[in-house]
Short mmCIF file of C-alpha atoms in Angstrom, two decimals:
data_model
loop_
_atom_site.label_atom_id
_atom_site.label_comp_id
_atom_site.label_asym_id
_atom_site.label_seq_id
_atom_site.Cartn_x
_atom_site.Cartn_y
_atom_site.Cartn_z
CA PHE A 101 17.94 -1.12 14.86
CA LEU A 102 18.48 0.81 11.82
CA SER A 103 21.39 2.79 13.59
CA PHE A 104 23.09 -0.44 14.28
CA TYR A 105 22.99 -1.76 10.88
CA ILE A 106 23.98 1.38 9.34
CA LYS A 107 27.05 1.53 11.44
CA LYS A 108 27.92 -2.26 10.93
CA LEU A 109 27.27 -2.19 6.98
CA MET A 110 28.45 1.27 6.27
CA PRO A 111 26.80 1.67 2.92
CA LYS A 112 27.75 4.18 0.42
CA VAL A 113 23.94 4.79 -0.69
CA VAL A 114 20.76 4.24 1.15
CA PHE A 115 17.39 4.42 -0.56
CA VAL A 116 14.61 5.58 1.70
CA SER A 117 11.01 4.62 0.40
CA HIS A 118 7.59 5.78 2.13
CA ARG A 119 4.12 4.56 1.46
CA HIS A 120 2.14 7.71 2.43
CA PRO A 121 2.56 11.45 2.68
CA SER A 122 2.12 10.98 6.46
CA ASP A 123 5.54 9.33 6.54
CA PHE A 124 7.26 12.64 5.70
CA SER A 125 8.71 13.20 8.93
CA VAL A 126 9.66 9.65 9.45
CA THR A 127 11.74 9.92 6.05
CA LEU A 128 13.43 13.21 7.07
CA LYS A 129 14.35 11.47 10.50
CA THR A 130 15.70 8.41 8.80
CA ALA A 131 17.92 10.77 6.69
CA GLU A 132 19.01 12.71 9.79
CA LEU A 133 20.00 9.50 11.68
CA ILE A 134 22.04 8.28 8.45
CA LYS A 135 23.74 11.30 8.17
CA LYS A 136 24.61 11.61 11.65
CA ILE A 137 26.39 8.36 11.46
CA ASN A 138 28.33 9.32 8.20
CA PRO A 139 27.69 12.47 6.41
CA ASP A 140 29.16 10.95 3.28
CA ILE A 141 26.34 8.46 2.77
CA PHE A 142 24.29 9.42 -0.11
CA VAL A 143 20.50 9.38 0.80
CA ILE A 144 18.04 8.94 -1.84
CA SER A 145 14.35 8.98 -1.52
CA ILE A 146 11.87 7.17 -3.60
CA HIS A 147 8.53 8.98 -4.74
CA ASN A 148 5.58 8.57 -6.76
CA THR A 149 5.79 11.94 -8.55
CA GLU A 150 8.22 14.39 -9.43
CA GLU A 151 6.38 17.22 -7.27
CA GLU A 152 6.57 15.08 -4.23
CA ALA A 153 10.33 14.46 -4.74
CA LYS A 154 11.01 18.31 -5.25
CA VAL A 155 9.10 18.93 -1.87
CA TYR A 156 11.35 16.70 -0.12
CA LEU A 157 14.54 18.06 -1.30
CA LYS A 158 13.48 21.60 -0.96
CA ASN A 159 12.50 20.84 2.73
CA SER A 160 15.76 18.87 3.77
CA ARG A 161 19.33 19.24 2.95
CA LEU A 162 19.80 15.78 4.20
CA ILE A 163 18.16 14.13 1.07
CA ASP A 164 20.73 14.24 -1.72
CA ILE A 165 18.55 12.89 -4.70
CA GLY A 166 14.99 12.05 -5.19
CA ILE A 167 13.73 9.53 -7.52
CA PHE A 168 10.23 9.77 -9.01
CA GLY A 169 8.11 7.31 -11.01
CA GLU A 170 9.01 3.71 -11.14
CA PRO A 171 12.36 3.25 -9.55
CA GLU A 172 13.80 0.00 -10.54
CA TYR A 173 15.80 1.29 -13.69
CA THR A 174 16.54 4.34 -12.19
CA ILE A 175 18.23 2.72 -9.03
CA LEU A 176 19.97 0.47 -11.34
CA GLU A 177 21.45 3.23 -13.35
CA ILE A 178 22.27 5.07 -10.30
CA MET A 179 24.44 2.32 -8.77
CA LYS A 180 26.07 1.56 -12.12
CA LYS A 181 27.09 5.21 -12.09
CA HIS A 182 28.38 5.05 -8.48
CA LYS A 183 30.29 2.02 -9.11
CA ARG A 184 32.17 3.73 -11.93
CA ASP A 185 32.77 7.23 -10.52
CA SER A 186 30.69 8.96 -8.18
CA LEU A 187 27.06 10.43 -7.82
CA GLN A 188 28.39 14.08 -8.38
CA SER A 189 27.41 14.02 -11.98
CA ILE A 190 24.24 12.02 -12.81
CA GLY A 191 22.22 14.76 -14.43
CA ASN A 192 21.74 12.50 -17.49
CA ILE A 193 19.81 9.84 -15.59
CA GLN A 194 16.05 9.95 -16.25
CA GLY A 195 13.54 10.09 -13.43
CA ILE A 196 15.35 11.93 -10.77
CA VAL A 197 15.31 15.33 -8.87
CA ILE A 198 18.73 17.01 -7.91
CA ARG A 199 20.46 20.15 -6.72
CA ASN A 200 22.10 22.21 -9.34
CA ASN A 201 23.74 25.47 -8.22
CA GLY A 202 21.37 25.70 -5.51
CA LYS A 203 18.33 25.19 -7.37
CA ILE A 204 16.05 21.98 -7.18
CA VAL A 205 15.90 20.40 -10.91
CA SER A 206 14.39 17.31 -12.24
CA THR A 207 15.38 15.31 -15.20
CA LYS A 208 13.13 13.85 -18.10
CA GLU A 209 10.47 11.30 -16.69
CA ARG A 210 11.39 7.75 -17.20
CA GLU A 211 8.86 5.78 -19.32
CA ILE A 212 7.04 3.11 -17.20
CA GLU A 213 7.69 -0.53 -18.09
CA ARG A 214 4.87 -1.89 -19.80
CA ASN A 215 5.82 -5.56 -19.39
CA LEU A 216 6.19 -6.20 -15.60
CA ASP A 217 7.57 -9.75 -16.36
CA LYS A 218 10.77 -8.16 -17.04
CA PHE A 219 11.30 -7.53 -13.35
CA PRO A 220 12.97 -10.34 -11.41
CA ILE A 221 11.27 -12.04 -8.58
CA PRO A 222 12.26 -9.91 -5.26
CA ASP A 223 15.15 -11.67 -3.44
CA ARG A 224 13.59 -11.76 0.04
CA ASP A 225 16.69 -13.31 1.42
CA LEU A 226 18.34 -9.78 1.37
CA VAL A 227 15.93 -8.90 4.05
CA ILE A 228 18.12 -8.17 7.43
CA ARG A 229 17.56 -10.59 9.93
CA LYS A 230 14.71 -12.38 8.05
CA GLU A 231 14.64 -15.37 10.14
CA TRP A 232 12.94 -13.12 12.85
CA TYR A 233 10.05 -12.24 10.75
CA PRO A 234 6.75 -14.50 10.70
CA PRO A 235 6.25 -16.39 7.58
CA SER A 236 3.23 -14.24 6.74
CA ALA A 237 5.80 -11.22 6.24
CA PHE A 238 6.94 -12.63 3.16
CA GLY A 239 3.48 -13.02 1.63
CA LEU A 240 3.27 -9.81 -0.22
CA VAL A 241 3.38 -10.52 -3.71
CA GLU A 242 2.65 -7.90 -6.55
CA ILE A 243 0.46 -8.80 -9.54
CA GLY A 244 -0.14 -5.61 -11.14
CA ARG A 245 0.66 -1.90 -11.45
CA GLY A 246 -1.64 0.86 -12.39
CA CYS A 247 -5.69 0.99 -12.67
CA ILE A 248 -8.38 1.33 -15.07
CA TYR A 249 -9.80 4.34 -13.21
CA SER A 250 -8.48 7.84 -12.51
CA CYS A 251 -9.68 8.80 -8.89
CA ASN A 252 -7.92 12.11 -8.02
CA PHE A 253 -6.84 11.31 -4.46
CA CYS A 254 -4.96 7.96 -5.40
CA GLU A 255 -1.61 7.27 -6.65
CA PHE A 256 -2.91 4.46 -9.07
CA LYS A 257 -3.37 5.63 -12.51
CA PRO A 258 -3.81 4.13 -16.11
CA PRO A 259 -2.77 2.09 -17.84
CA LEU A 260 -3.21 -1.06 -16.15
CA ARG A 261 -0.30 -3.66 -16.35
CA VAL A 262 -0.36 -7.06 -14.84
CA ARG A 263 2.13 -9.93 -14.55
CA ASN A 264 2.05 -13.33 -15.99
CA PRO A 265 -0.14 -15.41 -13.78
CA GLU A 266 2.29 -18.27 -14.22
CA LEU A 267 5.28 -16.06 -12.91
CA VAL A 268 3.02 -15.02 -9.98
CA VAL A 269 2.21 -18.61 -9.04
CA LYS A 270 6.00 -19.55 -9.38
CA GLU A 271 6.93 -16.70 -6.82
CA ILE A 272 4.39 -17.85 -4.39
CA MET A 273 5.58 -21.45 -4.81
CA LEU A 274 9.12 -20.26 -4.10
CA ILE A 275 8.05 -18.38 -0.94
CA MET A 276 6.02 -21.25 0.33
CA LYS A 277 9.18 -23.69 -0.07
CA LYS A 278 11.94 -21.20 1.41
CA TYR A 279 9.76 -19.47 4.11
CA LYS A 280 6.84 -21.93 4.71
CA THR A 281 4.44 -19.06 4.19
CA ARG A 282 0.73 -20.14 3.94
CA GLU A 283 -1.00 -16.73 3.70
CA PHE A 284 -0.52 -14.27 0.86
CA LYS A 285 -1.86 -10.95 -0.10
CA LEU A 286 -2.06 -10.00 -3.75
CA LEU A 287 -0.96 -6.46 -4.35
CA ALA A 288 -2.78 -4.58 -7.16
CA SER A 289 -5.37 -1.76 -7.35
CA SER A 290 -8.04 -4.51 -8.03
CA MET A 291 -7.55 -8.35 -8.39
CA LEU A 292 -10.44 -8.38 -10.77
CA HIS A 293 -9.52 -5.77 -13.48
CA ASN A 294 -8.75 -8.80 -15.61
CA ILE A 295 -11.24 -11.49 -15.10
CA ASN A 296 -9.34 -13.96 -17.49
CA TRP A 297 -6.05 -13.30 -15.64
CA MET A 298 -7.84 -14.46 -12.27
CA LYS A 299 -9.26 -17.46 -13.73
CA LYS A 300 -6.07 -18.70 -15.17
CA PHE A 301 -4.52 -17.87 -11.74
CA CYS A 302 -6.95 -19.92 -9.82
CA ALA A 303 -6.62 -22.84 -12.42
CA LEU A 304 -2.89 -22.75 -11.87
CA ILE A 305 -3.21 -23.07 -8.00
CA LYS A 306 -5.40 -26.16 -8.45
CA LYS A 307 -3.08 -27.69 -11.13
CA ASN A 308 -0.02 -27.33 -8.68
CA LYS A 309 -2.39 -28.62 -5.76
CA LEU A 310 -1.10 -25.68 -3.77
CA LYS A 311 -2.67 -25.15 -0.32
CA PHE A 312 -2.68 -21.62 1.09
CA VAL A 313 -4.98 -18.73 1.78
CA TRP A 314 -4.98 -15.28 0.03
CA GLY A 315 -6.91 -12.02 -0.33
CA GLY A 316 -6.61 -8.55 -2.10
CA TYR A 317 -8.33 -5.65 -3.04
CA VAL A 318 -11.36 -5.68 -5.65
CA ASN A 319 -13.80 -3.21 -6.84
CA LEU A 320 -17.39 -4.24 -5.99
CA ASN A 321 -18.80 -3.71 -9.47
CA GLN A 322 -16.52 -6.61 -10.39
CA ILE A 323 -17.81 -9.25 -8.35
CA ASN A 324 -20.04 -12.28 -9.68
CA GLU A 325 -20.92 -15.31 -7.73
CA ASN A 326 -19.26 -17.69 -10.18
CA LEU A 327 -16.01 -16.06 -10.06
CA ILE A 328 -16.01 -15.78 -6.37
CA LYS A 329 -16.90 -19.43 -5.90
CA CYS A 330 -13.86 -20.28 -8.32
CA MET A 331 -11.39 -17.91 -6.09
CA LYS A 332 -12.69 -19.44 -3.04
CA SER A 333 -11.99 -22.90 -4.02
CA SER A 334 -8.41 -21.65 -4.80
CA GLY A 335 -7.98 -20.46 -1.16
CA LEU A 336 -9.74 -16.90 -1.20
CA ILE A 337 -10.70 -15.95 2.16
CA GLU A 338 -10.75 -12.28 2.26
CA VAL A 339 -11.24 -8.99 -0.05
CA GLY A 340 -10.98 -5.49 0.45
CA SER A 341 -12.81 -2.58 -1.44
CA SER A 342 -13.13 1.14 -0.49
CA ILE A 343 -16.46 2.66 -0.80
CA GLU A 344 -14.84 6.07 0.19
CA SER A 345 -18.20 7.95 0.87
CA GLY A 346 -21.85 7.06 0.96
CA SER A 347 -22.41 10.54 -0.69
CA ILE A 348 -22.61 10.88 -4.50
CA ASN A 349 -21.58 14.43 -4.16
CA ILE A 350 -18.25 13.32 -2.36
CA LEU A 351 -17.59 10.64 -5.01
CA TYR A 352 -17.95 12.81 -7.74
CA LYS A 353 -15.41 15.09 -6.21
CA PHE A 354 -13.12 12.31 -6.02
CA ASN A 355 -13.57 11.37 -9.51
CA LYS A 356 -14.86 7.86 -8.31
CA LEU A 357 -17.36 7.57 -11.04
CA GLN A 358 -17.68 3.81 -10.74
CA ASN A 359 -18.70 4.00 -7.16
CA ALA A 360 -21.00 7.08 -7.88
CA LYS A 361 -22.78 5.21 -10.57
CA VAL A 362 -23.39 2.19 -8.29
CA LEU A 363 -24.72 4.50 -5.40
CA ASN A 364 -26.94 6.53 -7.76
CA ASN A 365 -28.64 3.82 -9.97
CA GLN A 366 -27.73 0.40 -8.60
CA TYR A 367 -27.78 0.52 -4.63
CA ASP A 368 -29.38 -2.90 -4.50
CA SER A 369 -26.75 -4.16 -6.83
CA ILE A 370 -23.99 -3.60 -4.46
CA VAL A 371 -25.91 -5.06 -1.72
CA ARG A 372 -26.29 -8.24 -3.71
CA ARG A 373 -22.67 -8.40 -4.40
CA ILE A 374 -21.69 -8.02 -1.05
CA GLY A 375 -24.26 -10.71 -0.41
CA VAL A 376 -22.20 -12.98 -2.64
CA LEU A 377 -19.26 -12.60 -0.48
CA LYS A 378 -21.11 -13.24 2.55
CA LYS A 379 -22.95 -16.48 1.18
CA ASN A 380 -19.34 -17.73 0.20
CA GLY A 381 -17.84 -17.07 3.77
CA ILE A 382 -15.48 -14.32 2.17
CA LEU A 383 -14.50 -11.73 4.81
CA TRP A 384 -15.11 -8.08 3.33
CA ARG A 385 -13.14 -5.10 4.73
CA THR A 386 -13.81 -1.48 3.37
CA GLY A 387 -13.03 2.32 4.35
CA ILE A 388 -14.55 5.70 4.46
CA ILE A 389 -13.06 9.02 4.00
CA PHE A 390 -13.95 12.12 5.90
CA GLY A 391 -12.94 15.62 5.94
CA VAL A 392 -13.46 16.42 2.36
CA PRO A 393 -13.69 20.35 1.30
CA GLY A 394 -17.36 21.05 0.88
CA GLU A 395 -18.58 18.05 2.96
CA LYS A 396 -21.76 18.61 4.68
CA LYS A 397 -23.33 16.88 7.70
CA SER A 398 -25.63 15.20 5.31
CA ASP A 399 -22.83 13.70 3.42
CA VAL A 400 -21.25 12.33 6.62
CA ALA A 401 -24.65 10.79 7.84
CA LYS A 402 -24.82 8.98 4.39
CA SER A 403 -21.40 7.51 4.77
CA ILE A 404 -22.31 6.16 8.20
CA ASN A 405 -25.79 4.85 6.93
CA VAL A 406 -23.86 2.89 4.18
CA ILE A 407 -21.67 1.20 6.75
CA ARG A 408 -24.83 0.39 8.67
CA ARG A 409 -26.66 -1.14 5.65
CA LEU A 410 -23.63 -3.02 4.16
CA LYS A 411 -22.39 -4.40 7.33
CA PRO A 412 -18.66 -5.00 6.51
CA ASP A 413 -16.55 -7.48 8.51
CA PHE A 414 -14.14 -4.51 9.32
CA PHE A 415 -14.37 -0.98 8.48
CA ARG A 416 -11.97 2.09 8.83
CA PHE A 417 -12.90 5.59 9.01
CA GLN A 418 -9.99 7.91 8.10
CA PHE A 419 -9.50 11.69 7.16
CA LEU A 420 -8.47 12.55 3.72
CA ILE A 421 -4.45 12.97 3.69
CA PRO A 422 -4.01 14.10 0.12
CA LYS A 423 -1.19 12.89 -2.07
CA ILE A 424 1.36 15.54 -3.26
CA GLU A 425 0.65 16.58 -6.93
CA THR A 426 -3.11 16.13 -6.52
CA ILE A 427 -5.79 18.73 -6.78
CA TRP A 428 -6.29 18.19 -3.01
CA PHE A 429 -2.72 18.90 -2.08
CA ASN A 430 -2.71 21.93 -4.27
CA ARG A 431 -5.39 23.42 -2.05
CA LEU A 432 -3.28 23.53 0.98
CA LYS A 433 -1.61 26.73 1.58
CA VAL A 434 1.95 25.63 2.86
CA ARG A 435 4.26 28.31 3.59
CA ASN A 436 7.23 26.41 5.27
CA LYS A 437 8.79 23.25 6.31
CA GLU A 438 7.26 23.35 9.81
CA GLU A 439 3.76 23.93 8.61
CA LEU A 440 4.23 21.15 5.95
CA LEU A 441 5.29 18.73 8.57
CA ASP A 442 2.51 19.90 10.98
CA LYS A 443 0.10 19.02 8.16
CA PHE A 444 1.45 15.71 7.58
CA HIS A 445 1.62 14.76 11.25
CA THR A 446 -1.80 15.78 12.54
CA GLY A 447 -3.63 14.23 9.50
CA TYR A 448 -7.20 14.91 10.49
CA SER A 449 -6.78 18.89 10.38
CA PHE A 450 -5.90 19.44 6.58
CA PHE A 451 -9.28 20.98 5.52
CA ILE A 452 -11.16 21.30 8.88
CA LYS A 453 -10.94 24.40 10.84
CA GLY A 454 -12.63 25.80 14.20
CA LYS A 455 -15.59 24.11 15.74
CA LYS A 456 -15.88 21.86 12.79
CA ARG A 457 -12.62 20.43 13.41
CA LEU A 458 -13.66 19.45 17.10
CA LEU A 459 -16.95 18.07 15.89
CA TYR A 460 -15.02 15.95 13.26
CA TYR A 461 -12.55 14.60 15.64
CA ALA A 462 -15.28 13.72 18.16
CA LEU A 463 -16.85 11.78 15.36
CA TRP A 464 -13.59 10.08 14.51
CA SER A 465 -12.80 9.16 17.97
CA LYS A 466 -16.37 7.29 18.36
CA MET A 467 -16.12 5.75 14.95
CA GLU A 468 -12.39 4.57 15.74
CA LYS A 469 -13.83 2.60 18.77
CA LEU A 470 -16.49 0.81 16.56
CA SER A 471 -13.75 0.30 13.87
CA SER A 472 -11.53 -1.45 16.68
CA ILE A 473 -14.45 -3.63 17.63
CA SER A 474 -14.93 -4.68 14.20
CA GLU A 475 -11.28 -5.27 13.52
CA LYS A 476 -11.27 -7.84 16.70
CA ASN A 477 -14.27 -9.46 15.39
CA TYR A 478 -12.69 -9.74 11.77
CA LEU A 479 -9.70 -11.45 13.09
CA LEU A 480 -11.66 -13.78 15.26
CA LYS A 481 -13.90 -14.76 12.20
CA LYS A 482 -10.66 -15.26 10.15
CA PHE A 483 -8.66 -17.41 12.62
CA LEU A 484 -11.95 -19.58 13.17
CA ASN A 485 -11.85 -20.47 9.82
CA PRO A 486 -10.61 -24.21 9.82
CA ARG A 487 -8.55 -23.89 6.59
CA VAL A 488 -6.76 -20.52 8.11
CA LEU A 489 -6.45 -22.25 11.44
CA ILE A 490 -4.59 -25.31 10.07
CA LEU A 491 -2.27 -23.29 7.67
CA LYS A 492 -1.48 -20.67 10.01
CA THR A 493 -0.72 -23.32 12.94
CA ALA A 494 1.75 -24.96 10.37
CA GLU A 495 3.38 -21.54 9.49
CA TYR A 496 3.93 -20.65 13.14
CA PHE A 497 4.84 -24.08 13.91
CA HIS A 498 7.75 -23.76 11.68
CA PHE A 499 8.59 -20.20 13.03
CA PHE A 500 8.75 -20.97 16.53
CA LYS A 501 10.64 -24.23 15.79
CA GLY A 502 13.50 -21.80 14.20
CA TYR A 503 13.10 -19.32 17.01
CA LEU A 504 13.74 -21.86 19.74
CA TYR A 505 16.66 -23.22 17.76
CA ARG A 506 18.32 -19.88 17.38
CA LYS A 507 17.81 -19.06 21.01
CA GLY A 508 19.39 -22.19 22.14
CA ASN A 509 22.31 -21.65 19.86
CA ASN A 510 22.55 -17.82 20.70
CA ILE A 511 22.09 -17.02 16.94
#
């Protein structure tokens, strides 16, 4: 699919982004595919941090430039520069990593945009073969960036920035009209960092008489019953929140102080907050991280006990995969490209060695089966919700109607 469109469009520049360190090998394979088709195409990778961009350029000559930090203005400058002359002399552009006389060098870090409302609504019409995507694929809507917390394994850092709720609702209305989407996911480290923002968002949904369902991430200590009732009446059906660990010791290692405080002093409070979600019929999913340096059997047992006690509708167990330029990544002793690729590919073997690795993998395999069962039950509960059933039926009616039309006309 990618090869076909690269050959068809023959772009001068291709930007490659990824969401997770485990996508490292995928990014390199994508760059290899592009360069095989046309070695003159500039391949530019997009990263969260300067160090991550340097790691990619050091380990692959196929990547020409790395962008770090917020990419919007940097991409714009690069394309203006390319249109005027070439990309051979771009050392004055902020927020990039380049090769200079055989060395990997970076330019000054670009300031983040404090006002997210300056960014335009993404043009989803530019998606290649967009008509083949289900309506819900267009339902990812960013409402904010950054976070009020500083967990040391996460890319979300202060300051917190949010979009105007009126612009968010405007974007949702546009997507509903153009793509018949009726299910949305609000993208942010937490939907409830700004309570007044959420109240205004819900009021705008009701004012415009919009009918859709939605969900997103929250911090459990931000939940209160009146707010959840308000959100549910506006279409909320599901929330996600990561517990990360049932061990206070591990949470302090993660610098996840808000969760550690709740578990240490207010465990009954977290049970009540989850009870608010269940009482109002809001589905709750969560996750636990294993494989942390210094983790003991008792820490693992506490995490499993937390899941048993809190009874989430869906849970996921995963091993710690450290982001580049975090304290966890710096503990890895990586000597060459192959070792780096191996560590990112295997995922569960970062900090786990010998017999302990086998025990962890056996535990993960067992918990993964339970997780799969919970996922099936979660989806069943979700789609048996009358509101979801009606809106998703309408979504897929329009989708399959378009599919049959395109198939009948060989489009």
